[in-house]
PDB file of C-alpha atoms in Angstrom:
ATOM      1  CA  UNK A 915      -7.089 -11.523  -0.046  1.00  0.00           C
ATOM      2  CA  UNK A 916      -3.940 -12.839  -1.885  1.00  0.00           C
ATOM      3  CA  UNK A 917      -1.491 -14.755   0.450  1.00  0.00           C
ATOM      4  CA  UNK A 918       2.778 -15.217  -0.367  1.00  0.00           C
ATOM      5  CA  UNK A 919       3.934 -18.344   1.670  1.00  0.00           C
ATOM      6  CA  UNK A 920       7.510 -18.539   1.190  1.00  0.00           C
ATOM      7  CA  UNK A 921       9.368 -22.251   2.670  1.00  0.00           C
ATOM      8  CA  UNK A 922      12.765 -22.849   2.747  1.00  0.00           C
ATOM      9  CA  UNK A 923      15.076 -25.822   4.014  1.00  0.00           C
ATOM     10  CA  UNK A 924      18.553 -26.604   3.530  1.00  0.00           C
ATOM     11  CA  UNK A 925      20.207 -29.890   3.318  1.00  0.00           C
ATOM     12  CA  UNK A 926      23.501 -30.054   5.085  1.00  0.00           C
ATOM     13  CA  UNK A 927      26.575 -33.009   4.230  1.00  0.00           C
ATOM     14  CA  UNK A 928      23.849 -34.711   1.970  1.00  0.00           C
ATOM     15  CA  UNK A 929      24.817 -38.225   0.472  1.00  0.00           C
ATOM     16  CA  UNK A 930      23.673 -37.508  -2.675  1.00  0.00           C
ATOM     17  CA  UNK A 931      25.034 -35.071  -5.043  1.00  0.00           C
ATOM     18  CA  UNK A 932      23.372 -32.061  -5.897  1.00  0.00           C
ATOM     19  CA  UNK A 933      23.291 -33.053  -9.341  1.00  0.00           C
ATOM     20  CA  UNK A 934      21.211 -36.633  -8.627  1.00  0.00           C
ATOM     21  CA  UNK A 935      18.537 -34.401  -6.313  1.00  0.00           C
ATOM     22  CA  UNK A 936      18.223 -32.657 -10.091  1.00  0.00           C
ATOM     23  CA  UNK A 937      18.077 -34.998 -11.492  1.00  0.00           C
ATOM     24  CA  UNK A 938      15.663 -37.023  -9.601  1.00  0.00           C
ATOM     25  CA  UNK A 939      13.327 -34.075  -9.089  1.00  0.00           C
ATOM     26  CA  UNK A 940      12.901 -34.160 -12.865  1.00  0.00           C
ATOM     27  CA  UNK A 941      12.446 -37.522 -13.354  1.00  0.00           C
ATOM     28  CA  UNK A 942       9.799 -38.026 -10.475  1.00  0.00           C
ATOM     29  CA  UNK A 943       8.270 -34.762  -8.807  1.00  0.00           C
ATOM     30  CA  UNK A 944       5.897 -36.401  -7.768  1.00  0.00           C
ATOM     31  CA  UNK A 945       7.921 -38.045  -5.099  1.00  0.00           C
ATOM     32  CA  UNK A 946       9.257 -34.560  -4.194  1.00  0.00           C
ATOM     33  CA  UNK A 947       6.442 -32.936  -3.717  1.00  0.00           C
ATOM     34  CA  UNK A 948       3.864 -35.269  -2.395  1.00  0.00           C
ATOM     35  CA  UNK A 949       3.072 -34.619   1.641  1.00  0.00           C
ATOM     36  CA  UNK A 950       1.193 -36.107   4.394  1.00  0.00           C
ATOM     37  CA  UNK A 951      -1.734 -33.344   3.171  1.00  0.00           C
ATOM     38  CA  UNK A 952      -1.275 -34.084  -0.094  1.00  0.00           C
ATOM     39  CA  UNK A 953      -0.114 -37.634  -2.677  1.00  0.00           C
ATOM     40  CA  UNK A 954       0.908 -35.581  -5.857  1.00  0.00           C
ATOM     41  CA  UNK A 955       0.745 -37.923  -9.213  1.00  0.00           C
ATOM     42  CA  UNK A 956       3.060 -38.472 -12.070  1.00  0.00           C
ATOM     43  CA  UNK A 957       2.727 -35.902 -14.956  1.00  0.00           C
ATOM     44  CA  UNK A 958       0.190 -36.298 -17.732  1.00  0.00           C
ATOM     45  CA  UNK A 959      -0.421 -34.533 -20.835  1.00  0.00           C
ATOM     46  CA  UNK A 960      -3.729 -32.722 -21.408  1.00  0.00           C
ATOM     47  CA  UNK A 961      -5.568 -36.132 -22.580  1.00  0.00           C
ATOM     48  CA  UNK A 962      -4.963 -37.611 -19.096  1.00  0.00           C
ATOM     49  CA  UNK A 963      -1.769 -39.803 -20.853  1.00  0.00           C
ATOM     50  CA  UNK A 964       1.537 -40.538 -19.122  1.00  0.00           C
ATOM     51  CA  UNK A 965       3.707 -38.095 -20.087  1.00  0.00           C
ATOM     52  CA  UNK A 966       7.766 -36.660 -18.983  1.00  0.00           C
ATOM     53  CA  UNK A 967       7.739 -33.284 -16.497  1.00  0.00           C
ATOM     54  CA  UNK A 968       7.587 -30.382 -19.151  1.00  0.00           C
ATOM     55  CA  UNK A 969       5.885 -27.123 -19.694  1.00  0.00           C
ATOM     56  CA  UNK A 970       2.549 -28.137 -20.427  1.00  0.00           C
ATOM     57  CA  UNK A 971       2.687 -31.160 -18.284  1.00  0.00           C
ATOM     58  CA  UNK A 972      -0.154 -31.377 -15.435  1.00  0.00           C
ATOM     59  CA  UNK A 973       0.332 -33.243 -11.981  1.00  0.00           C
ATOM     60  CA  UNK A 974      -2.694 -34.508  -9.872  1.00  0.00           C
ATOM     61  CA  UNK A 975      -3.264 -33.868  -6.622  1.00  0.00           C
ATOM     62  CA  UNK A 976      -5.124 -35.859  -4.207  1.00  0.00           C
ATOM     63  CA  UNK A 977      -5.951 -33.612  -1.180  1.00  0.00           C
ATOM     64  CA  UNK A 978      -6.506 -34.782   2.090  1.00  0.00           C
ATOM     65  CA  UNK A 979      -9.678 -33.080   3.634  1.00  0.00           C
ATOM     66  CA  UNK A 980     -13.207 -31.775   2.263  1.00  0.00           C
ATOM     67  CA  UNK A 981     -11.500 -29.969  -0.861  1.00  0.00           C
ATOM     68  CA  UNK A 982     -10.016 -33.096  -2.475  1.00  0.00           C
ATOM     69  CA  UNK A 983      -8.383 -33.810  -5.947  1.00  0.00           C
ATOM     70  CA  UNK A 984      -7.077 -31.028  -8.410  1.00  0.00           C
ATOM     71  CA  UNK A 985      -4.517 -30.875 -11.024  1.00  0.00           C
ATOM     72  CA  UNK A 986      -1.931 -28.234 -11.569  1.00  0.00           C
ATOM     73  CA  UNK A 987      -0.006 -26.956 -15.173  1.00  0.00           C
ATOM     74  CA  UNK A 988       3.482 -26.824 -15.363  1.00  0.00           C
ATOM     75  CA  UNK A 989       3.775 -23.049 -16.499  1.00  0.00           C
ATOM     76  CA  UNK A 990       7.856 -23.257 -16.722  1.00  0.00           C
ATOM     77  CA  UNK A 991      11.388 -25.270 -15.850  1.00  0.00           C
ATOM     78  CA  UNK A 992      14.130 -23.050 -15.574  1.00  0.00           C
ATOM     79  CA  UNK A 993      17.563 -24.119 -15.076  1.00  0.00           C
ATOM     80  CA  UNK A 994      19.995 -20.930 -14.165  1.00  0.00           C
ATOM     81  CA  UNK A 995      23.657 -21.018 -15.470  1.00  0.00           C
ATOM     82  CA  UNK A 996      24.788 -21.643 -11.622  1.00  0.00           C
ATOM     83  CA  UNK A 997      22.363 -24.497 -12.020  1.00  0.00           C
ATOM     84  CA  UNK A 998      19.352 -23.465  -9.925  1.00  0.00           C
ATOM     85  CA  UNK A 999      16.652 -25.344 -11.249  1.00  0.00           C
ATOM     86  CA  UNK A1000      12.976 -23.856 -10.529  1.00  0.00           C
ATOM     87  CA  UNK A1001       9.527 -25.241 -11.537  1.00  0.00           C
ATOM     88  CA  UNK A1002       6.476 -22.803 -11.868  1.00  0.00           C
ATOM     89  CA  UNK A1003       2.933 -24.529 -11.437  1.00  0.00           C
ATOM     90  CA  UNK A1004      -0.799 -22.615 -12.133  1.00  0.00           C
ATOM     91  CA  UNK A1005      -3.300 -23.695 -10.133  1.00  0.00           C
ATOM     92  CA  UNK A1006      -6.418 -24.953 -11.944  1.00  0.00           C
ATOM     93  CA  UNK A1007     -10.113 -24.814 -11.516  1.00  0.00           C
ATOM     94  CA  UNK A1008     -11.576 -26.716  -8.549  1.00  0.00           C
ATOM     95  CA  UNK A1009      -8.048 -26.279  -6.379  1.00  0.00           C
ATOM     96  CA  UNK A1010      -8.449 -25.018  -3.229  1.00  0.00           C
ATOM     97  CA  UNK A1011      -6.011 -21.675  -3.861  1.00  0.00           C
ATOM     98  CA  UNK A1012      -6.193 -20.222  -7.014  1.00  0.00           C
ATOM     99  CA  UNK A1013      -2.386 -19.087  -7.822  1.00  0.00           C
ATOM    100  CA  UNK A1014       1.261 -19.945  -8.487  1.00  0.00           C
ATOM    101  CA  UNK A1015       3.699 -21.716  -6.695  1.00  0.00           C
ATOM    102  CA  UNK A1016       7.542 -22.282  -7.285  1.00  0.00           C
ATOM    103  CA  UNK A1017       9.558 -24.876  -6.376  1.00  0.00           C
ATOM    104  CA  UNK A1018      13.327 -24.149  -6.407  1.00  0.00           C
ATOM    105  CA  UNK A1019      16.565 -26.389  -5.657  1.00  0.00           C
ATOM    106  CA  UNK A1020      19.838 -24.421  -5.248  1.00  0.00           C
ATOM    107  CA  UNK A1021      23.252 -24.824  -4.086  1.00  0.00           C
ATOM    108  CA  UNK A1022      25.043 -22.415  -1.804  1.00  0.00           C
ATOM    109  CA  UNK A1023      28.628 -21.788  -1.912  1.00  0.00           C
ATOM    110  CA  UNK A1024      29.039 -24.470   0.976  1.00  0.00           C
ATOM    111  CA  UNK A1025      27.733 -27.127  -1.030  1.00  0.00           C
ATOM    112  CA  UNK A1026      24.296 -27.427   0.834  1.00  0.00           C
ATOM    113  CA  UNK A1027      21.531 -28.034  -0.759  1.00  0.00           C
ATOM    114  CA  UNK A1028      18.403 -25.997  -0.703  1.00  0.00           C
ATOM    115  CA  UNK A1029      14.820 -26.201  -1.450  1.00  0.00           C
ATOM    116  CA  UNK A1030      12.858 -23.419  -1.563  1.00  0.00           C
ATOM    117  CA  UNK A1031       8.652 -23.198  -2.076  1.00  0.00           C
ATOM    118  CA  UNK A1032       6.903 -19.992  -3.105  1.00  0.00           C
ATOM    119  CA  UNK A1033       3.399 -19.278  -3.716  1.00  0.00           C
ATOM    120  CA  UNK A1034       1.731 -16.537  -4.338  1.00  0.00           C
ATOM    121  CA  UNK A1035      -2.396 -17.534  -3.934  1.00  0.00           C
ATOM    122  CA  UNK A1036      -5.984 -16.677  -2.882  1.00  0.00           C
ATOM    123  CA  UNK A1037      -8.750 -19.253  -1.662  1.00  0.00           C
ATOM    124  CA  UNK A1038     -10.970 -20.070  -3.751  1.00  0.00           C
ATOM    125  CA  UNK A1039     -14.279 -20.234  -2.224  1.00  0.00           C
ATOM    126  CA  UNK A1040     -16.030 -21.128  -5.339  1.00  0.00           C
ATOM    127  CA  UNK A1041     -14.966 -24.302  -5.051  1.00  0.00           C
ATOM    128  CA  UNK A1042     -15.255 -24.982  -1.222  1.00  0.00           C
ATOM    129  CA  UNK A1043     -18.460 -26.590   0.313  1.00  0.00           C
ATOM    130  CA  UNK A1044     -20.794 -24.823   2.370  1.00  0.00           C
ATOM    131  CA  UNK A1045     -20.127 -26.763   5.655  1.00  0.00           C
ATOM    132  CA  UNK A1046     -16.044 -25.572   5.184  1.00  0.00           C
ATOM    133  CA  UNK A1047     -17.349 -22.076   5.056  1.00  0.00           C
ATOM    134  CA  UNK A1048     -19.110 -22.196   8.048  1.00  0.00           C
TER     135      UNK A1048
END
């Protein structure tokens, strides 16, 4: 029942360097990540406290629809020596897939900019209400 989604996009003659989308990303994922289905919050550490986007670090979600609200672990930040950088989240208890997702944020040999999403998941129907399973 396990499901790979795989998203890509690529930013042609961007404005902004390569190195500021970096370096933004790190700073505020939050405002990376966060969708019309879902507002993603800044990182905390394991007490609920503000805290800088590590490995450890969780990020709230608030999910629009009947499964709302779940956090997610930062399992790892990798930056390549090309300079890929690539963020591995766990899913945690009560989130509506139970997996792993990566975000990554490349550059090709143009000098476009790409972001690529990767997850690798299975519902979890332990945590959806009845009416949803209907």
């Amino acid at each position: 029942t396990a499901q790979k989604q795989n998203y890509s996009i690529t930013i042609y003659k961007s404005e902004k360097s390569f190195e500021d989308f970096k370096s933004e990303f790190k700073a505020t994922p939050h405002k990376f990540l966060s969708n019309s289905k879902a507002e993603f919050n800044a990182p905390v550490d394991g007490e609920g406290n503000p805290s800088q986007f590590k490995e450890g670090s969780y990020i709230k979600i608030d999910i629009t629809g009947p499964l709302n609200n779940s956090y997610v672990a930062v399992k790892a930040i990798k930056e390549s020596e090309y300079g890929t950088l690539s963020v591995t989240f766990v899913t945690l208890e009560g989130h509506v897939e139970k997996g792993e997702i990566t975000f990554s944020l490349s550059k090709d040999k143009d000098g476009n900019i790409k972001f690529d999403i990767s997850s690798l998941s299975e519902p979890d129907w332990g945590s959806a209400p009845d009416d949803v399973l209907r």
